[in-house]
Each structure stands twice: as structure tokens, then as C-alpha cells.
Amino acid sequence: MFGVDVGGTFTDVVAVRNGRIQVTKVPSSRSDPAGSVVEGARRLGVADSAVFNHASTMGLNAVLERRLPKIGFLTTEGFRDILDRGTVHRPLDGQTDPAWRRPFGDAAKPLVPRYLRRGVRERMGAAGQIFRPLDEDHARAQLELLARCDVAGVAICLLNAYVDPRHEVRLRELAREVLGADVAISISSETSPLAKEYARASTTVIDVIMKLLFGEYSTQLHEGLGELGFAGALNYADCAATLLPWDAAMEVPYRIVFAGPAAGTVSSVRLGAAIGRTHLICADVGGTSTDVSLVIDGAPFVQNTFELEHDLVINALSTEVTSVGAGGGSLVTVSPSGAIQVGPGSAGAEPGPACYGRGGTVPAVTDACLLMGILRPAGFAGGEFALDVDAARAAFEALDTPVPFEERVRSAYQLAVAHMAEEITNVAVRHGVDPRDFSLVSYGAAGPMLLPAVLDLVPLREAIIPPYPGLFSALGLLSADQVHYDSRSAYVVLGPDTADRVEFVFTEMESTLRARVGDAADELPIRRTLDARLVGQSWETPFVEVPDGPITAETVHALVERFHQAYQARNGNRFDAIPVEGVTYRVQLTVPAQKVEFPVLARADADGGETIPDSVQTLHHLTPEPVTAGEFDRTTLAPGSRIIGPAVIREELSTTVVLPGQRATVGDLGEIVIERTERP
């Protein structure tokens, strides 16, 4: 089995054969992203693998950085500014800022410029009635304008098309005639047939963009793996870290806009179950950001929508992950007042931190860790290249600030940790949980060297460094199932007279899913859920479980009761006298997949005392005075080993720091559990 997580800085590759885990890291390439994946597969030998599971942030990064293909947008006449308007709500920090603008609005960086957003004459009613037939001559004129602008794709989203798609289907036919067969086209009634037109429109736009970004990439990846002898199943992970066959993913590519952070959560859940931890805060520290998610009672939070940026809504199931711009590549700069600040800008992979020796001149957090002695110049990223200490020092010295050099380095480390601690605290507060009950799973290449310091700022139970932390998200792809799902919207007040209509919606989607999966679906159960609300409400209670069996006039009351139970659990009260209205109906079919197992290691014949370090080194800038720290090779540490900080534990693709006042204990699966022995 192969798992690959393509990040903005490195491509992480994991192979599992006969219970043995092999790993490698390859620098990511913007010019040839598929080449980095194929190179990682070549290094570990992919020919005999049965599955190749893939996750990427390529689509997300392209949207955030606006490296996008030119596409057009067609909607009902008079509504072309829906993409600029969004949902019209502001973030908290923009409430009183008159200069605030949406990042994707016309005044900032729109996904589709206004001149490429065109209205066509037609109008469908909310009940499916045609108020105005599609004016095909007018539609052709708008398409011809887009053709003259050389668009590579078109997103089509007409009002109320989720009720009746005939106008969108005909408009797609006209687009093929005018623009040609090679232009990528998505229509909202197939991409996201759900109520609320803005979210449907933004999802359809992202779908077209992902078709163009991943289309050629997927072909190159499939052919490149084939040339290496791979003949197994190539799967893409979606935003909930569930798997889809790559060709099926290309039919709904908005689902794969990002997957790596969610894969890390899945991996954390699996490790937590193996070591008896069910309350987890998962933190993935990469080069650009720290991604934080929450697991309660062994289950992550899954949302029915998510945002790529504020108000840029995507209608897809996703693991709830929040990010903060603090990672190993976060740039260290100077504020207008002369103070040191960290992030949100990142050095990326090209040129990278100054110590990479690739032309970077602005220091990054990685440069600080190198100057502190946490990182060693040789053997970085599994020996990909050596780090340049002199370049790191010169970058910090060049900062235009009166802050002394030692404080610059120490502040860079401490501020990065403080940003991460703040985001972890925000996640706990937002969900109303006590961090003292939670273990912090610390992964990503930079996680083990930064996140243990969070224990000094947030009263967490412990920090857990998993096996292979630098490739933990890629490992999570080998713990995921293949999941097919579909959803539809229909405003229906649940009652005996509407039960048959609701059952028809579910049955129709189930038939489509079973046909998509084939014979393997015959023995698999399908999970039904719905999003519903009290009549008169604007927002729904999501993922209400539907009782087993068909929905009939006799059984629909059980579905209504399920809604009231879910509503009470979510909001603390219930209103049985108010009718319940179904809005969105979902079906999900899970095809179980083989999963990676963490091997149990042989315990050390230890007396419970402190493990003797392999060597001793001096850490600078961690505290006002240099400190002596033990140095350990993680591959030689057996379960039961105990390490008293300060200490540095090294492995091929990551480095773990145990701070003064902390104790690290190695668990049965090789995980390192770090606890505070005294408060700072």
C-alpha cells in the first residue's frame, strides 16, 4: 500500500509491505507536481503495490494564491454578481473596518472577473415551474463572448436549477457547440444540486477550476505510475479523508480541493484507538501553516460545508480543520514598531528558508531552529540537502530592528509556538471542551520540534509524537475507506402525506450509488441522513440519522423524533409542536479498505529509570542562557524508555524537542508521550 500527501513544500510518501513501513520525502515542484509523486513512488518501489492513495493541497494553494485558469460563469440574467456578493456576512475582525473587502470579491482577487460572468435570459421557479423559457439566441451570444475571451472552462449555475435542471442541461449543450468539446464545463444541478444558490454557485466554480488543475495532472500521474509497473487502484482522498477512485474523483473534483489535513485527523483517530486515547487535539505543522482539528470520543467533527477563505463556501463533506499561518517556513519579519513578528507569510519550497541555500534572504522559523541547535546542518529531510548555518545567521542579522540577535532567534521560536497555542485554545473554546482532558497529537515535519512547547502555554494532558510524524498524514491515507455519497435538496414538511416523496429521493440516490460502485455494493449497507429545520428557521440541523427501513406514512414520525433528539442535543431544547421541514437528503455507501496497523514493539529491559543519552549537545537561544541537552536516536528507543528534558530526539525526517520541566516516555507502538513534570 502507498500513501502520498502532496504539500506545498514537500511530497510525503509512505509504503507499507508485510507490516513494514517505509517512508521518503521529495521536494514538491510547482512546474511538475506529478513528477514529485512519481519520484517518491520510484524510490520506494511501487510496482507490486495494490493501492496508491493520494492527497494534495495543490488545488487549495492555487485558489489561495490565485494561480487559476481563466473560466467563465453563466447564471440567470440579473444575478451575475452573486459571486462577488457571497453571503454578505463579515468576519468578526472586519465588522468595524470600512476598508474590509472579501478576498474573492471584485475589489480584491475574484475567482472569475466580472466581464467573464454573464447572465442569460431564463427563470425557473422554486417549485420547478418555468417563468421564462431559456432564450437560446441570447445564451449563444454570451457564449460567443466567452469564446472570444479564450476561457478554458465554464461554470453554469441558474436559479432553482436544483429543482429542475433542464435549462442548465440545454445550456451545457449550447456551450459544447460554441466552445468545443475540450472546454471544461460544470453545471450546478449535477455538481451540487442543493438549495442556497450562492454556495451552489461557488461550489460549481471551484469544480471547474479543479477539473482544469487536476485533469492533466491526473493523466500524467496515472501514466507515470504505470511506467513504473503500478497496476493497482489509484485513489484520491477528499476533504473528509475518504477515498474515491481517481476517475470517479475527476467527475466531482471539488471534493478533492484539499485532503492532507483531514488525513492527519484520520491517522490520529486510528493511533488514539490503538493507545487508548479518545479525546484528541490534532495539530499538523507544515511549512506554511498549522492545521488543527478536534476528536471527541474517537470521532472527528465532520461538516456539510466548509470555507476555503472567509465566505468562499464549498458544498462538500469535510473534517473540520482550522489553520493558522505558523509553520516551519513561516517568515520572520519586523513590524513597523521594530518588533519581531512571525507569519503569516511563508518561504515555501522555492526559495525556502535562508538556510536552504536556494536564494532565500528572509529568515524563517526553520532558520531559528537551526541556530538554536534543534536542527543539525547535515541530513535534513532524510538527507535531501544540507542546511547553511551561515545563511541563517546572516538572514537574522539583516533584520532592521534594534532587538538583539539572541532575542531575534528566541522570539521567532516563541512567537511561532504562541500562534499555535492560540489556535489550539480557540478550537477548544469554540467547542466548549476542557483542554486538560485532551492529548495533543503533534505531527507534520515541524510539529515535534515546536508543539511540545505548547504544553507550557496551554494546560493540555500531554503531547503525543506519533511514529513517522513527518509523514503522518500520508500514513492516514492508508487508514481510510472508500466512500461514495450523494445529496439532494427538496423543501418538504415531514408528515404522512409527504413520506413517499422523501423515500423516493433517498431511493433514487441509492440506486445511483449502487450502480456507480457495481457488484461490490450489493452486500454493503447505505447510510441515510438529512439536514432539517423547524418550519420558519433559516438554518438546518445537519446529519440527522434516518431510521432503518423505508419511510412511510406509518414510520415518518420516527424520523421527526430523530430530528427533535438531534436538535435538543445540539441546542439544548426542543419544540415538538413546530413542524419539521427536510431540506437536504444524503446517502453514503462505504467500501471498507485494508488499513495499516501500527506494530507493537518489544519493550526495553529497563528499571524505570532515566534513559542514558547517546550524546550531549548545547542548545542556544532556547532560554536566556545556553542549556545542555541529551541527544537521542529515536530508532534505538524501545517502549518504556524515559527521557527527562531538556533533550532532542532525532529521526530521519523529524526532530522532537523535550523542554526543561518535561518528561518523555516511549509507548508500545513507538509513540513518544511528553508530559510536564513542573509548570514553567
XYZ file of C-alpha atoms in Angstrom:
680
model
C 0.000 0.000 0.000
C 1.164 3.506 -0.846
C 0.015 6.799 0.693
C 1.125 10.175 -0.694
C 0.438 13.635 0.751
C 1.461 16.423 -1.629
C 2.182 19.612 0.315
C 3.379 22.987 -0.805
C 6.946 22.323 0.419
C 7.423 18.547 0.412
C 5.691 15.490 -1.011
C 5.428 12.816 1.692
C 5.408 9.176 0.570
C 4.667 6.115 2.737
C 4.773 2.470 1.651
C 3.605 -0.477 3.753
C 4.694 -4.016 2.861
C 4.103 -7.027 5.088
C 3.597 -4.733 8.083
C 6.882 -2.877 7.444
C 6.628 0.881 6.919
C 8.975 2.706 4.546
C 8.997 6.472 4.088
C 10.584 9.153 1.952
C 10.254 12.893 1.336
C 10.566 14.621 -2.047
C 10.628 18.404 -2.587
C 7.355 19.475 -4.233
C 7.512 21.161 -7.624
C 5.076 23.739 -8.962
C 6.233 23.210 -12.527
C 5.907 19.409 -12.382
C 3.788 18.395 -9.367
C 3.095 14.895 -10.702
C 6.830 14.330 -11.149
C 7.468 14.666 -7.408
C 4.856 11.999 -6.674
C 6.228 9.624 -9.302
C 9.769 10.137 -7.977
C 8.652 9.202 -4.458
C 6.905 6.125 -5.828
C 10.063 5.153 -7.739
C 12.235 5.438 -4.624
C 10.093 3.037 -2.609
C 9.204 0.700 -5.470
C 5.536 0.952 -6.395
C 5.312 -1.894 -8.917
C 3.922 -4.514 -6.528
C 1.529 -2.202 -4.648
C -2.198 -2.958 -4.649
C -3.358 0.586 -3.857
C -1.970 4.103 -4.218
C -3.867 6.654 -2.105
C -3.222 10.311 -2.910
C -3.965 13.618 -1.184
C -2.897 17.066 -2.307
C -3.125 20.722 -1.354
C -2.346 21.740 -4.945
C -5.907 22.895 -5.601
C -6.207 24.762 -2.309
C -2.890 26.545 -2.802
C -3.840 27.539 -6.348
C -7.069 29.126 -5.096
C -5.413 30.917 -2.181
C -2.614 32.250 -4.387
C -4.953 32.928 -7.361
C -2.894 30.859 -9.779
C -6.076 29.986 -11.649
C -7.138 29.189 -15.199
C -9.449 31.609 -16.996
C -13.048 30.442 -16.746
C -16.485 31.900 -17.420
C -19.623 31.866 -15.280
C -23.172 31.715 -16.605
C -26.199 32.384 -14.437
C -29.712 33.769 -14.644
C -29.795 37.305 -16.018
C -29.530 39.874 -13.237
C -27.605 37.582 -10.869
C -24.069 37.574 -12.251
C -22.747 39.404 -9.176
C -23.701 36.571 -6.841
C -20.037 35.510 -6.701
C -18.989 38.999 -5.626
C -21.744 39.345 -3.026
C -21.279 35.991 -1.277
C -23.411 35.555 1.831
C -22.882 39.237 2.791
C -21.564 38.427 6.268
C -18.264 39.728 7.609
C -15.744 38.106 9.928
C -15.632 39.430 13.483
C -12.446 41.412 12.901
C -13.990 43.084 9.838
C -17.197 44.278 11.465
C -15.948 47.799 12.134
C -13.342 48.034 9.354
C -14.648 50.213 6.488
C -11.768 49.056 4.272
C -12.555 45.347 4.653
C -13.280 43.500 1.410
C -13.931 39.866 0.616
C -10.707 38.250 -0.598
C -12.527 36.847 -3.645
C -14.676 39.922 -4.356
C -14.349 42.198 -7.376
C -12.452 44.773 -5.291
C -9.839 42.147 -4.374
C -8.965 38.978 -6.316
C -12.094 37.428 -7.859
C -12.106 33.801 -8.961
C -14.000 34.897 -12.068
C -13.612 38.546 -13.216
C -16.885 40.388 -13.745
C -16.532 40.613 -17.521
C -16.467 36.789 -17.655
C -19.617 36.464 -15.550
C -22.593 36.573 -17.921
C -26.347 36.464 -17.383
C -28.680 34.505 -19.667
C -32.394 35.110 -20.060
C -34.370 32.393 -18.284
C -36.115 31.896 -14.956
C -37.143 28.743 -13.123
C -39.442 28.918 -10.104
C -38.702 27.355 -6.715
C -41.324 24.670 -7.378
C -39.933 23.845 -10.836
C -42.336 25.989 -12.870
C -40.884 27.869 -15.855
C -41.478 31.607 -15.528
C -39.270 32.437 -18.510
C -38.047 29.904 -21.086
C -34.346 29.771 -21.896
C -33.538 32.313 -24.609
C -31.131 30.253 -26.705
C -30.137 33.082 -29.032
C -29.167 35.264 -26.076
C -27.330 32.348 -24.485
C -25.335 31.777 -27.681
C -24.346 35.437 -27.751
C -22.979 35.210 -24.203
C -21.116 32.004 -25.015
C -19.602 33.542 -28.138
C -18.312 36.397 -25.984
C -16.667 33.873 -23.661
C -15.179 32.102 -26.675
C -13.559 35.340 -27.835
C -12.060 35.662 -24.339
C -10.461 32.180 -24.667
C -11.915 30.715 -21.491
C -10.707 27.224 -20.593
C -13.867 26.309 -18.673
C -17.404 27.419 -17.821
C -19.400 27.099 -14.601
C -23.181 27.157 -15.068
C -25.464 27.925 -12.127
C -29.054 29.008 -12.815
C -31.572 29.941 -10.138
C -33.517 26.969 -8.739
C -31.784 24.540 -11.113
C -31.549 22.016 -8.257
C -35.348 21.603 -8.607
C -35.417 21.241 -12.407
C -32.115 21.029 -14.342
C -33.464 21.236 -17.901
C -32.251 24.785 -18.590
C -28.744 24.007 -17.292
C -28.562 20.811 -19.316
C -29.553 22.662 -22.504
C -27.117 25.476 -21.742
C -24.319 22.904 -21.438
C -25.242 21.533 -24.859
C -25.060 25.033 -26.326
C -21.702 25.604 -24.627
C -20.323 22.451 -26.238
C -21.489 23.677 -29.632
C -19.984 27.144 -29.258
C -16.854 26.497 -27.175
C -15.930 22.995 -28.269
C -15.629 19.630 -26.568
C -12.303 20.385 -24.860
C -13.639 23.161 -22.620
C -14.336 22.038 -19.039
C -17.981 22.574 -18.071
C -19.767 22.021 -14.764
C -23.466 22.552 -14.101
C -24.723 23.109 -10.576
C -27.645 20.677 -10.849
C -25.140 17.816 -11.180
C -22.192 19.203 -9.199
C -24.130 20.427 -6.145
C -27.923 20.040 -6.506
C -28.616 21.780 -3.200
C -30.593 24.790 -2.068
C -28.974 28.185 -1.401
C -27.757 29.499 -4.736
C -24.525 31.170 -3.631
C -22.998 28.030 -2.106
C -24.145 26.086 -5.174
C -22.531 28.678 -7.462
C -19.201 28.854 -5.602
C -19.009 25.045 -5.483
C -19.605 24.826 -9.231
C -16.905 27.417 -9.943
C -14.387 25.511 -7.800
C -15.390 22.278 -9.557
C -14.472 23.723 -12.973
C -11.182 25.080 -11.629
C -10.289 21.693 -10.118
C -11.138 19.929 -13.395
C -8.620 22.120 -15.161
C -5.948 21.850 -12.444
C -6.222 18.114 -11.824
C -7.170 16.903 -15.303
C -3.746 16.823 -16.941
C -2.073 16.192 -13.573
C -4.136 13.033 -13.036
C -3.348 11.742 -16.514
C 0.375 12.347 -16.002
C 0.268 10.684 -12.584
C -1.632 7.645 -13.865
C 0.737 7.214 -16.808
C 3.853 7.850 -14.702
C 2.872 5.209 -12.161
C 2.049 2.824 -14.990
C 5.542 3.259 -16.415
C 6.892 2.175 -13.023
C 4.845 -1.031 -13.248
C 1.966 0.009 -10.979
C -1.266 -1.755 -11.941
C -3.260 -1.342 -8.713
C -6.029 1.048 -7.682
C -5.237 4.778 -7.722
C -7.463 6.625 -5.239
C -7.834 10.309 -4.389
C -8.733 11.456 -0.884
C -11.430 14.071 -0.402
C -11.930 16.778 2.226
C -13.142 14.230 4.785
C -10.143 11.966 4.009
C -12.367 9.320 2.445
C -11.239 7.761 -0.817
C -12.529 7.846 -4.386
C -11.171 6.076 -7.476
C -9.222 8.717 -9.379
C -11.502 8.656 -12.415
C -14.587 8.987 -10.186
C -12.897 11.882 -8.354
C -12.469 13.684 -11.674
C -16.271 13.694 -12.002
C -16.587 15.630 -8.710
C -13.146 17.262 -8.314
C -14.402 19.981 -5.934
C -14.367 17.229 -3.296
C -10.566 16.885 -3.527
C -9.638 20.578 -3.259
C -7.697 19.656 -0.102
C -7.300 16.433 1.854
C -3.975 16.307 3.702
C -5.135 17.903 6.986
C -8.166 15.607 7.137
C -5.936 12.575 6.515
C -3.870 13.564 9.530
C -7.018 13.573 11.665
C -7.928 10.070 10.456
C -4.416 8.887 11.288
C -4.702 10.451 14.763
C -8.025 8.694 15.382
C -6.511 5.348 14.474
C -3.435 5.873 16.655
C -5.607 7.124 19.515
C -7.764 3.997 19.363
C -4.648 1.812 19.483
C -3.203 3.536 22.582
C -6.454 4.238 24.422
C -6.842 7.984 23.760
C -10.245 9.129 22.505
C -10.065 12.873 23.238
C -7.524 14.412 20.882
C -6.490 17.796 19.555
C -4.679 17.105 16.295
C -2.059 19.600 15.104
C -0.250 19.254 11.781
C 2.685 21.683 11.486
C 3.909 22.001 7.922
C 5.996 24.566 6.146
C 3.282 27.207 5.791
C 0.637 26.614 8.440
C -0.532 24.634 11.435
C -3.790 22.759 10.841
C -5.809 21.973 13.969
C -8.733 19.574 14.353
C -10.641 18.070 17.258
C -11.553 14.454 18.048
C -14.103 13.695 20.786
C -14.887 10.130 21.838
C -12.844 8.833 18.919
C -14.767 10.719 16.219
C -13.713 13.867 14.321
C -16.116 16.698 13.565
C -17.467 16.469 10.008
C -19.251 19.453 8.449
C -21.641 19.572 5.475
C -19.893 22.660 4.070
C -16.551 24.383 4.523
C -14.807 27.604 3.543
C -11.602 27.871 1.519
C -11.450 31.538 2.501
C -13.877 33.602 4.518
C -17.286 33.229 2.808
C -15.918 31.106 -0.054
C -18.272 28.203 0.626
C -17.970 24.670 -0.762
C -20.825 22.147 -0.510
C -18.835 19.053 0.430
C -18.454 16.884 3.492
C -15.240 17.803 5.258
C -13.420 17.227 8.503
C -13.453 20.472 10.462
C -9.902 21.827 10.260
C -8.775 25.349 11.114
C -5.423 26.834 10.195
C -3.033 29.470 11.476
C -0.159 30.893 9.444
C 2.636 29.450 11.583
C 4.892 26.661 10.382
C 8.490 25.734 9.786
C 8.657 28.005 6.751
C 6.874 30.987 8.330
C 8.841 34.162 7.659
C 10.343 36.186 10.497
C 9.904 39.897 9.784
C 9.898 43.227 11.590
C 6.753 45.192 12.450
C 6.520 48.964 11.866
C 7.416 49.444 15.526
C 10.588 47.359 15.172
C 9.312 44.256 16.953
C 9.855 40.696 15.701
C 6.808 39.056 14.092
C 6.234 35.594 12.621
C 3.974 34.730 9.663
C 1.589 34.550 8.010
C 3.919 34.781 5.001
C 5.875 31.644 4.177
C 9.142 30.901 2.415
C 7.573 27.869 0.723
C 9.811 25.328 -1.004
C 11.245 27.741 -3.566
C 13.366 29.529 -2.402
C 12.561 28.255 1.098
C 14.131 29.418 4.381
C 17.511 31.117 4.118
C 19.291 28.004 5.405
C 18.105 26.004 2.352
C 20.717 27.877 0.318
C 18.307 28.421 -2.581
C 18.346 32.194 -2.616
C 16.084 32.980 0.320
C 17.214 36.015 2.325
C 14.346 36.455 4.825
C 14.723 34.248 7.924
C 12.122 31.627 8.757
C 11.289 29.567 11.846
C 13.426 26.744 10.434
C 16.415 29.107 10.425
C 15.782 29.853 14.110
C 15.636 26.151 14.981
C 18.913 25.588 13.143
C 20.661 28.414 15.046
C 19.270 27.089 18.327
C 20.821 23.680 17.696
C 17.487 21.864 17.439
C 18.197 21.049 13.796
C 21.517 19.740 12.553
C 23.029 21.073 9.307
C 23.543 17.598 7.850
C 20.859 15.072 6.943
C 17.878 17.444 6.763
C 14.665 15.948 5.263
C 16.190 12.492 5.109
C 19.393 13.748 3.519
C 17.763 15.725 0.706
C 20.202 18.589 1.320
C 22.375 20.215 3.985
C 21.372 23.362 5.862
C 23.510 26.504 5.703
C 24.083 27.882 9.221
C 25.892 30.988 7.956
C 22.985 31.897 5.640
C 20.532 31.550 8.527
C 22.661 33.754 10.756
C 23.067 36.383 8.037
C 19.306 36.478 7.460
C 18.613 37.192 11.141
C 21.404 39.738 11.327
C 19.946 41.579 8.319
C 16.641 42.268 10.062
C 16.150 46.014 10.533
C 15.390 46.031 14.260
C 17.077 47.148 17.484
C 16.241 43.771 19.068
C 19.500 41.916 19.962
C 20.421 38.917 17.816
C 19.800 36.353 20.571
C 16.321 37.774 21.203
C 15.515 37.722 17.496
C 16.120 33.990 17.305
C 14.386 33.211 20.609
C 11.404 35.422 19.742
C 10.969 33.705 16.367
C 10.657 30.326 18.085
C 8.444 31.584 20.909
C 6.094 33.556 18.638
C 5.569 30.580 16.333
C 4.684 28.444 19.357
C 2.396 31.195 20.721
C 0.450 31.372 17.433
C -0.081 27.610 17.537
C -1.110 27.691 21.195
C -3.631 30.432 20.460
C -5.249 28.438 17.659
C -5.380 25.277 19.799
C -7.035 27.284 22.583
C -9.523 28.783 20.110
C -10.540 25.321 18.901
C -11.087 24.113 22.472
C -13.101 27.217 23.435
C -15.187 27.131 20.267
C -16.283 23.567 21.024
C -16.662 24.115 24.771
C -14.155 21.453 25.853
C -11.556 21.446 28.634
C -8.045 21.078 27.134
C -6.922 19.295 30.310
C -8.894 16.274 29.080
C -7.179 16.224 25.671
C -3.935 14.866 24.268
C -2.162 16.976 21.646
C -1.190 14.766 18.697
C 1.838 16.560 17.258
C 2.845 15.754 13.697
C 3.990 17.257 10.452
C 7.726 17.622 9.877
C 7.946 20.654 12.194
C 5.349 19.553 14.757
C 7.572 17.567 17.151
C 10.118 20.386 17.454
C 7.547 23.147 18.089
C 4.380 21.708 19.631
C 5.845 20.277 22.884
C 6.455 23.910 23.879
C 2.680 24.461 23.695
C 2.397 22.443 26.928
C 3.957 25.452 28.693
C 1.163 27.713 27.415
C -1.970 25.515 27.294
C -2.949 23.094 30.097
C -3.159 20.012 27.886
C -2.985 16.492 29.272
C 0.094 15.585 27.194
C 1.676 15.846 23.768
C 1.946 12.683 21.681
C 4.574 12.383 18.944
C 3.353 9.544 16.681
C 5.577 7.182 14.730
C 6.766 8.778 11.470
C 5.425 12.223 12.402
C 6.729 13.913 9.258
C 4.589 11.627 7.108
C 1.716 11.014 9.491
C -0.930 12.488 7.179
C 0.228 10.281 4.324
C 0.017 7.331 6.719
C -3.590 8.320 7.457
C -4.463 7.736 3.809
C -3.779 4.062 4.480
C -6.365 4.084 7.275
C -9.221 5.462 5.153
C -12.159 3.731 3.476
C -13.543 4.328 0.012
C -16.739 6.347 0.442
C -19.329 7.279 -2.187
C -22.052 9.765 -1.315
C -24.735 11.845 -2.969
C -27.080 14.589 -1.798
C -30.215 16.379 -2.989
C -32.302 19.301 -1.748
C -36.087 19.488 -1.544
C -38.087 21.614 0.878
C -40.583 19.100 2.301
C -42.517 19.351 5.586
C -42.194 15.866 7.059
C -45.515 14.152 7.571
C -47.615 11.147 6.471
C -48.657 12.864 3.230
C -45.043 13.585 2.176
C -43.357 10.346 3.312
C -43.467 8.788 -0.167
C -41.746 11.826 -1.695
C -38.903 11.705 0.822
C -38.491 7.948 0.331
C -38.330 8.477 -3.454
C -35.481 10.993 -3.099
C -33.454 8.584 -0.964
C -34.195 5.568 -3.170
C -33.214 7.385 -6.354
C -29.840 8.441 -4.900
C -29.197 4.940 -3.535
C -29.803 3.389 -6.955
C -27.306 5.814 -8.492
C -24.671 4.985 -5.871
C -25.069 1.219 -6.209
C -24.805 1.479 -9.992
C -21.637 3.572 -9.603
C -19.970 1.089 -7.249
C -21.113 -2.049 -9.094
C -21.498 -5.574 -7.734
C -19.449 -4.782 -4.628
C -22.322 -2.589 -3.395
C -24.842 -5.431 -3.122
C -23.754 -6.530 0.350
C -22.966 -3.078 1.725
C -25.405 -1.017 3.807
C -26.188 2.563 2.837
C -26.317 5.253 5.494
C -29.100 7.818 5.221
C -29.023 11.264 6.850
C -30.811 14.538 6.312
C -30.434 18.203 7.157
C -33.708 19.518 8.530
C -35.091 22.521 10.396
C -38.125 23.728 12.250
C -40.525 25.453 9.856
C -39.599 29.137 9.759
C -35.928 28.662 10.557
C -33.195 29.772 8.153
C -30.530 27.182 9.018
C -30.656 23.420 9.318
C -29.597 20.853 11.882
C -27.232 18.658 9.837
C -26.680 14.902 9.721
C -29.876 13.730 11.391
C -29.726 9.934 11.247
C -32.628 8.361 9.359
C -34.124 5.213 10.989
C -33.654 1.886 9.212
C -36.289 0.770 6.751
C -38.398 2.638 4.213
C -40.005 5.978 5.090
C -43.771 5.553 5.018
C -46.804 7.310 6.414
C -46.567 4.939 9.389
C -42.822 5.395 10.061
C -42.208 9.072 9.259
C -42.949 10.031 12.879
C -39.757 8.177 13.916
C -37.763 10.406 11.542
C -39.350 13.527 13.053
C -38.459 12.284 16.538
C -34.855 11.715 15.422
C -34.730 15.357 14.337
C -36.039 16.615 17.698
C -33.456 14.494 19.535
C -30.621 15.831 17.355
C -31.893 19.404 17.714
C -32.027 19.085 21.503
C -28.530 17.580 21.676
C -27.194 20.444 19.572
C -29.151 23.377 21.044
C -30.282 22.282 24.496
C -34.052 22.488 23.899
C -36.772 21.072 21.644
C -40.027 22.299 20.113
C -42.244 19.313 19.368
C -45.225 21.496 18.436
C -43.437 23.063 15.443
C -43.472 21.048 12.179
C -40.149 19.799 10.810
C -39.021 20.623 7.271
C -36.490 18.465 5.427
C -34.036 20.399 3.242
C -31.072 18.244 2.201
C -31.035 14.453 1.938
C -27.807 12.410 1.903
C -26.861 8.822 1.242
C -23.437 7.324 1.872
C -22.015 3.966 0.855
C -18.741 2.862 2.444
C -16.480 0.266 0.810
C -14.121 -0.979 3.553
C -10.428 -0.893 2.690
C -7.381 -2.637 4.111
C -5.831 -0.457 6.821
C -2.313 -0.023 8.107
C -1.588 -1.385 11.577
C 0.951 0.158 13.944
C 3.236 -2.710 15.038
C 3.717 -3.331 18.758
C 7.390 -3.024 19.644
C 9.331 -5.122 22.140
C 9.656 -3.368 25.493
C 13.027 -2.392 26.917
C 14.505 -4.254 29.876
C 14.531 -1.041 31.885
C 14.279 -0.457 35.603
C 12.045 2.583 35.160
C 14.954 4.980 35.421
C 16.075 7.654 33.023
C 17.407 6.540 29.626
C 21.059 7.422 29.008
C 21.539 9.787 26.042
C 23.675 8.848 23.043
C 25.472 12.188 23.273
C 25.167 15.674 24.739
C 24.763 18.976 22.903
C 24.226 22.630 23.749
C 21.018 24.433 22.807
C 21.321 28.180 22.307
C 18.635 30.871 22.491
C 16.036 28.472 23.950
C 16.476 30.208 27.309
C 18.487 33.319 28.218
C 21.445 31.040 28.959
C 22.633 28.049 26.870
C 21.358 24.698 28.151
C 22.863 21.224 27.896
C 20.515 18.682 26.333
C 20.721 14.938 25.857
C 20.638 13.731 22.274
C 18.830 10.502 21.328
C 18.257 8.425 18.199
C 14.573 7.558 18.083
C 15.185 4.275 16.272
C 17.067 2.952 19.325
C 14.390 3.900 21.872
C 12.274 0.940 22.979
C 8.883 1.113 24.721
C 9.340 2.072 28.334
C 12.269 4.403 27.680
C 12.060 7.574 29.785
C 13.777 10.854 28.898
C 13.969 13.917 31.127
C 14.192 17.277 29.357
C 15.927 19.174 28.011
C 16.541 16.664 25.231
C 16.495 16.330 21.462
C 15.254 13.099 19.859
C 16.318 12.731 16.236
C 14.952 10.587 13.434
C 15.330 10.610 9.675
C 12.509 13.001 8.796
C 11.739 14.859 12.023
C 13.177 16.133 15.306
C 11.465 16.083 18.713
C 12.293 18.599 21.441
C 11.704 17.811 25.122
C 11.921 21.089 27.045
C 13.165 21.658 30.586
C 10.484 20.577 33.046
C 9.124 17.910 30.678
C 9.371 14.115 30.620
C 9.067 11.883 27.534
C 8.028 8.235 27.675
C 8.062 5.844 24.714
C 4.854 3.818 24.298
C 4.258 0.311 22.972
C 3.768 1.488 19.372
C 6.827 3.711 19.437
C 4.831 6.871 20.174
C 6.523 9.455 22.387
C 4.309 10.841 25.163
C 5.546 14.148 26.582
C 4.200 15.437 29.903
C 5.037 18.388 32.121
C 6.705 17.459 35.378
C 6.572 21.049 36.586
C 4.841 24.212 35.460
C 7.065 26.917 33.905
